[in-house]
Amino acid sequence: MGDRGNSGAGMAGNEREQRRNLPPLRLHVPEPRFRPGDVADFSDLEIPAAGMMPRPDEGADAATMRDLAYGLVRVLDEDGQAVGAWDPKLPPETLLRMLRAMALTRAFDQRMFRAQRQGKTSFYMKSTGEEAVSVAAAAALASDDMCFPSYRQQGVLIARGWPIIDMMNQIYSNKGDRLKGRQLPIMYSAREASFFSISGNLATQYPQAVGWAMASAARGDTRIAATWCGEGSTAEGDFHSACIFASVYRAPVILNVVNNQWAISSFSGFAGAEATTFAARAIGYGIAGLRIDGNDALAVHAATRWAADRARANHGPTLIEHFTYRAEGHSTSDDPSAYRSADEGSQWPLGDPIARLKQHCIALGIWDEDRHAAMDKELAEEVRDAAREAEKNGILGHGLHHPMETMFEDVFEEMPWHLKEQQQAMLDEWKAAGL
Amino acid sequence: MSMIQAINSALDVMMERDPDVVVMGEDVGYFGGVFRATAGLQAKYGKNRVFDTPITEIGIIGVAIGMGAYGLRPVPEIQFADYIYPALDQLVSEAARLRYRSAGEFIAPMTVRSPFGGGIFGGQTHSQSPEGIFTHVSGIKTVIPSTPYDAKGLLIAAIQDNDPVIFFEPKRIYNGPFDGHYDRPAKSWAGHPGAMVPAGYYRVPLGQARTVREGEALTILCYGAMEHVVESTVSEMGVDAEIIDLRTLVPLDIEAVERSVKKTGRCLIVHEATRTSGFGAELSALVQERCFYHLEAPVERVTGFDTPYPHSLEWAYFPGPVRIGEAINKIMRD
């Protein structure tokens, strides 16, 4: 008797008998290589030497460069020398400007992380170890190229010279916050810096960036768009929708995937890293895919400039996987020691992006340890002074926020009756309560 | 003009007037849309302004947000409202909140057109009325026309609006009004006063209801295809009802609602969408809050049932003359 009942698991007894010799099915659930207490060892990780990957022409057909999605574009070698076809040959002032912006980003992160721990704000997210991904990319783009960042690209704003005090006001949600205290800390928006409002919803910025780029193309503009998401977010439907749109319309957009190995406590295997690379996602869409050393500022700069030139010449989008490591927790609400080996970060074979660029500048003879130490001290003072200045506008939860009634503004261009009523009712209630 | 022609005309007028207006969606370009709403537009305005899209509603709306942020004024089509759900995150978390979260730095002006509602044997995947999902979202406007004249004027106003607008088109009345008698021959719009549509530009402002019929006995609040079913039911019964076509659910014309209910003392709400947490519940609460001392009878609702939209039993589900008539009798008895 075949059971065609509710479970769907029914099977006639004799049918089951006949299949007895088949091996049972097994579900594969990925598991990261190291957990707390394990000794992290990345010696078997395939890291090609710097300078090994070819650099195709910006206009080359995506089908001719599939190897680049599986390799690793690297420029800085172990001795801090820039080698190979991808060396962007940047002038000293550009190198030092990038180094300073990366160091400022790190100093800013340290200061703001501490501010959250001191109870001055609710939340913070560091980008420690990933500074090259945003700073070097911003350096390679034009200042009016539109960036659609995720929440770990504060380096883009800093590299574009945005005032850090403005960012701090946003983090403190104080009366100086241009966003009127409406956004979670670090969800910046800076139209003047061509930096799109950050969302907490993962990968939503991806199709938005493609749409912006399509509009720019339809208008015969020269500006392009760039967007970033984490490797975990590539599982979102928005990511795939964006890729298909970018491919179909050859949108002038750079799609960055920051593969920092961890999505909160889920390692990259849960986004498909055991099966393929993230750059290889590009191949199925027929777009150029580059997998690069995300801790190598020169590789990031070179790949971004290549993708930008490609987009500007109407050759369409590029997907860049920045292979990097999230050196700290996901956010101030996260404790990575609970799920990953404590020495992963120190064992990470691609080193630290600031240390590597510093080594390169010293090797070129344009920088030295003393100047670097002096810069670090100067930047620490700069963020300290900016934080003190920002704190004069208030810190979260200490009353120096925008007036209560502003909660109802900007929901619509013009406030409809129901919001006016709710606004008035709230003010009346507070007044009646003597507050 | 039929409602489809009126919608096509609104798009044409706005594309002519404003080079920022772009039309996008599945099958809207060369083919002109599965309902012909975008017919001829690509030939007239070119592929940069009217283009087909991949079948991904997330992508269509996400891309439209980016285009709006750039400075264009996209009019994306979602082929059926039943397929808008994949785009909910982009609509609810992004389009509706972009102005607010960026304190006005970035806006997402867009008008999302989508055919909705039943009465065409579309089954549960081509018949739903999801307007209540959107009226529940802060920062998005919801507009539903019931005549060709309103469809064109409201669509023009929606496209010019700087806030994101969901524009639900009642597909049952695309080609003619519907009295709810499914066993009678279909009517065309010819001769209907609402089908007198000027060729050029005009606006029907958002947030203003239309009094379809003045009356003293009771107030009936409705919108979309239901407006016609209500109208014919009222005339068949000979009851002196005041019929208010809301036209815009958010922002709602509360003054029109309040004025009418205070005058008649009785209120019936009719919509095709499912009952629980439907927009009728909001209307009922508002009427109760504002008109309580004027009410002679409980506020009643005639709605779709809280089931998925059926196929073979469509006419039992669809609020027709029988159900509306019974509700009117009940209210008048109280």
mmCIF file of N, CA, C and O in Angstrom, chain A residues 360-392:
data_model
loop_
_atom_site.group_PDB
_atom_site.id
_atom_site.type_symbol
_atom_site.label_atom_id
_atom_site.label_comp_id
_atom_site.label_asym_id
_atom_site.label_seq_id
_atom_site.Cartn_x
_atom_site.Cartn_y
_atom_site.Cartn_z
ATOM 1 N N HIS A 360 55.581 49.680 1.665
ATOM 2 C CA HIS A 360 55.833 50.060 0.272
ATOM 3 C C HIS A 360 56.367 51.495 0.179
ATOM 4 O O HIS A 360 57.346 51.770 -0.537
ATOM 5 N N CYS A 361 55.753 52.384 0.922
ATOM 6 C CA CYS A 361 56.179 53.786 0.871
ATOM 7 C C CYS A 361 57.596 53.943 1.436
ATOM 8 O O CYS A 361 58.395 54.738 0.923
ATOM 9 N N ILE A 362 57.885 53.172 2.490
ATOM 10 C CA ILE A 362 59.236 53.219 3.058
ATOM 11 C C ILE A 362 60.243 52.656 2.045
ATOM 12 O O ILE A 362 61.313 53.239 1.811
ATOM 13 N N ALA A 363 59.875 51.560 1.389
ATOM 14 C CA ALA A 363 60.756 50.957 0.382
ATOM 15 C C ALA A 363 61.023 51.919 -0.773
ATOM 16 O O ALA A 363 62.109 51.911 -1.354
ATOM 17 N N LEU A 364 60.042 52.749 -1.078
ATOM 18 C CA LEU A 364 60.232 53.737 -2.149
ATOM 19 C C LEU A 364 61.094 54.914 -1.695
ATOM 20 O O LEU A 364 61.503 55.745 -2.513
ATOM 21 N N GLY A 365 61.284 55.014 -0.376
ATOM 22 C CA GLY A 365 62.072 56.124 0.146
ATOM 23 C C GLY A 365 61.274 57.408 0.310
ATOM 24 O O GLY A 365 61.846 58.486 0.493
ATOM 25 N N ILE A 366 59.947 57.310 0.283
ATOM 26 C CA ILE A 366 59.137 58.529 0.432
ATOM 27 C C ILE A 366 58.522 58.617 1.831
ATOM 28 O O ILE A 366 57.738 59.522 2.124
ATOM 29 N N TRP A 367 58.870 57.686 2.714
ATOM 30 C CA TRP A 367 58.216 57.604 4.026
ATOM 31 C C TRP A 367 59.155 56.900 4.992
ATOM 32 O O TRP A 367 60.091 56.212 4.559
ATOM 33 N N ASP A 368 58.952 57.095 6.282
ATOM 34 C CA ASP A 368 59.757 56.360 7.258
ATOM 35 C C ASP A 368 58.959 56.144 8.535
ATOM 36 O O ASP A 368 57.888 56.722 8.711
ATOM 37 N N GLU A 369 59.512 55.318 9.423
ATOM 38 C CA GLU A 369 58.800 54.943 10.652
ATOM 39 C C GLU A 369 58.506 56.158 11.529
ATOM 40 O O GLU A 369 57.438 56.240 12.150
ATOM 41 N N ASP A 370 59.454 57.077 11.586
ATOM 42 C CA ASP A 370 59.255 58.257 12.434
ATOM 43 C C ASP A 370 58.081 59.091 11.956
ATOM 44 O O ASP A 370 57.235 59.511 12.742
ATOM 45 N N ARG A 371 58.061 59.306 10.638
ATOM 46 C CA ARG A 371 56.956 60.101 10.094
ATOM 47 C C ARG A 371 55.622 59.376 10.312
ATOM 48 O O ARG A 371 54.599 60.000 10.565
ATOM 49 N N HIS A 372 55.679 58.049 10.217
ATOM 50 C CA HIS A 372 54.446 57.283 10.386
ATOM 51 C C HIS A 372 53.940 57.391 11.825
ATOM 52 O O HIS A 372 52.744 57.601 12.060
ATOM 53 N N ALA A 373 54.869 57.287 12.777
ATOM 54 C CA ALA A 373 54.478 57.400 14.183
ATOM 55 C C ALA A 373 53.917 58.794 14.470
ATOM 56 O O ALA A 373 52.920 58.946 15.188
ATOM 57 N N ALA A 374 54.553 59.794 13.875
ATOM 58 C CA ALA A 374 54.085 61.171 14.069
ATOM 59 C C ALA A 374 52.689 61.346 13.473
ATOM 60 O O ALA A 374 51.820 62.012 14.055
ATOM 61 N N MET A 375 52.464 60.716 12.303
ATOM 62 C CA MET A 375 51.149 60.821 11.658
ATOM 63 C C MET A 375 50.080 60.154 12.522
ATOM 64 O O MET A 375 48.993 60.704 12.713
ATOM 65 N N ASP A 376 50.407 58.979 13.035
ATOM 66 C CA ASP A 376 49.436 58.273 13.879
ATOM 67 C C ASP A 376 49.045 59.114 15.090
ATOM 68 O O ASP A 376 47.879 59.180 15.469
ATOM 69 N N LYS A 377 50.053 59.764 15.684
ATOM 70 C CA LYS A 377 49.792 60.593 16.862
ATOM 71 C C LYS A 377 48.907 61.779 16.467
ATOM 72 O O LYS A 377 47.928 62.110 17.146
ATOM 73 N N GLU A 378 49.252 62.382 15.349
ATOM 74 C CA GLU A 378 48.496 63.543 14.858
ATOM 75 C C GLU A 378 47.038 63.163 14.561
ATOM 76 O O GLU A 378 46.107 63.902 14.899
ATOM 77 N N LEU A 379 46.855 61.988 13.954
ATOM 78 C CA LEU A 379 45.493 61.548 13.610
ATOM 79 C C LEU A 379 44.696 61.219 14.863
ATOM 80 O O LEU A 379 43.494 61.504 14.942
ATOM 81 N N ALA A 380 45.362 60.621 15.846
ATOM 82 C CA ALA A 380 44.675 60.314 17.104
ATOM 83 C C ALA A 380 44.191 61.606 17.756
ATOM 84 O O ALA A 380 43.082 61.676 18.300
ATOM 85 N N GLU A 381 45.013 62.635 17.677
ATOM 86 C CA GLU A 381 44.615 63.938 18.239
ATOM 87 C C GLU A 381 43.486 64.554 17.424
ATOM 88 O O GLU A 381 42.552 65.142 17.977
ATOM 89 N N GLU A 382 43.575 64.383 16.113
ATOM 90 C CA GLU A 382 42.530 64.938 15.240
ATOM 91 C C GLU A 382 41.160 64.327 15.558
ATOM 92 O O GLU A 382 40.162 65.046 15.674
ATOM 93 N N VAL A 383 41.119 63.008 15.720
ATOM 94 C CA VAL A 383 39.811 62.387 16.014
ATOM 95 C C VAL A 383 39.376 62.704 17.444
ATOM 96 O O VAL A 383 38.183 62.880 17.700
ATOM 97 N N ARG A 384 40.346 62.816 18.339
ATOM 98 C CA ARG A 384 39.979 63.162 19.716
ATOM 99 C C ARG A 384 39.347 64.562 19.752
ATOM 100 O O ARG A 384 38.288 64.762 20.345
ATOM 101 N N ASP A 385 39.992 65.518 19.081
ATOM 102 C CA ASP A 385 39.471 66.890 19.072
ATOM 103 C C ASP A 385 38.115 66.956 18.373
ATOM 104 O O ASP A 385 37.205 67.644 18.832
ATOM 105 N N ALA A 386 37.994 66.220 17.273
ATOM 106 C CA ALA A 386 36.714 66.224 16.545
ATOM 107 C C ALA A 386 35.616 65.623 17.414
ATOM 108 O O ALA A 386 34.490 66.132 17.460
ATOM 109 N N ALA A 387 35.940 64.549 18.138
ATOM 110 C CA ALA A 387 34.937 63.903 18.986
ATOM 111 C C ALA A 387 34.501 64.843 20.102
ATOM 112 O O ALA A 387 33.312 64.953 20.409
ATOM 113 N N ARG A 388 35.452 65.544 20.683
ATOM 114 C CA ARG A 388 35.099 66.501 21.745
ATOM 115 C C ARG A 388 34.188 67.595 21.189
ATOM 116 O O ARG A 388 33.234 68.019 21.842
ATOM 117 N N GLU A 389 34.527 68.036 19.994
ATOM 118 C CA GLU A 389 33.729 69.085 19.350
ATOM 119 C C GLU A 389 32.312 68.564 19.064
ATOM 120 O O GLU A 389 31.321 69.251 19.324
ATOM 121 N N ALA A 390 32.253 67.341 18.543
ATOM 122 C CA ALA A 390 30.945 66.747 18.217
ATOM 123 C C ALA A 390 30.122 66.545 19.478
ATOM 124 O O ALA A 390 28.902 66.735 19.478
ATOM 125 N N GLU A 391 30.801 66.175 20.555
ATOM 126 C CA GLU A 391 30.073 65.899 21.805
ATOM 127 C C GLU A 391 29.449 67.157 22.393
ATOM 128 O O GLU A 391 28.504 67.081 23.181
ATOM 129 N N LYS A 392 29.946 68.324 21.961
ATOM 130 C CA LYS A 392 29.294 69.572 22.392
ATOM 131 C C LYS A 392 27.879 69.665 21.824
ATOM 132 O O LYS A 392 27.027 70.354 22.373
#
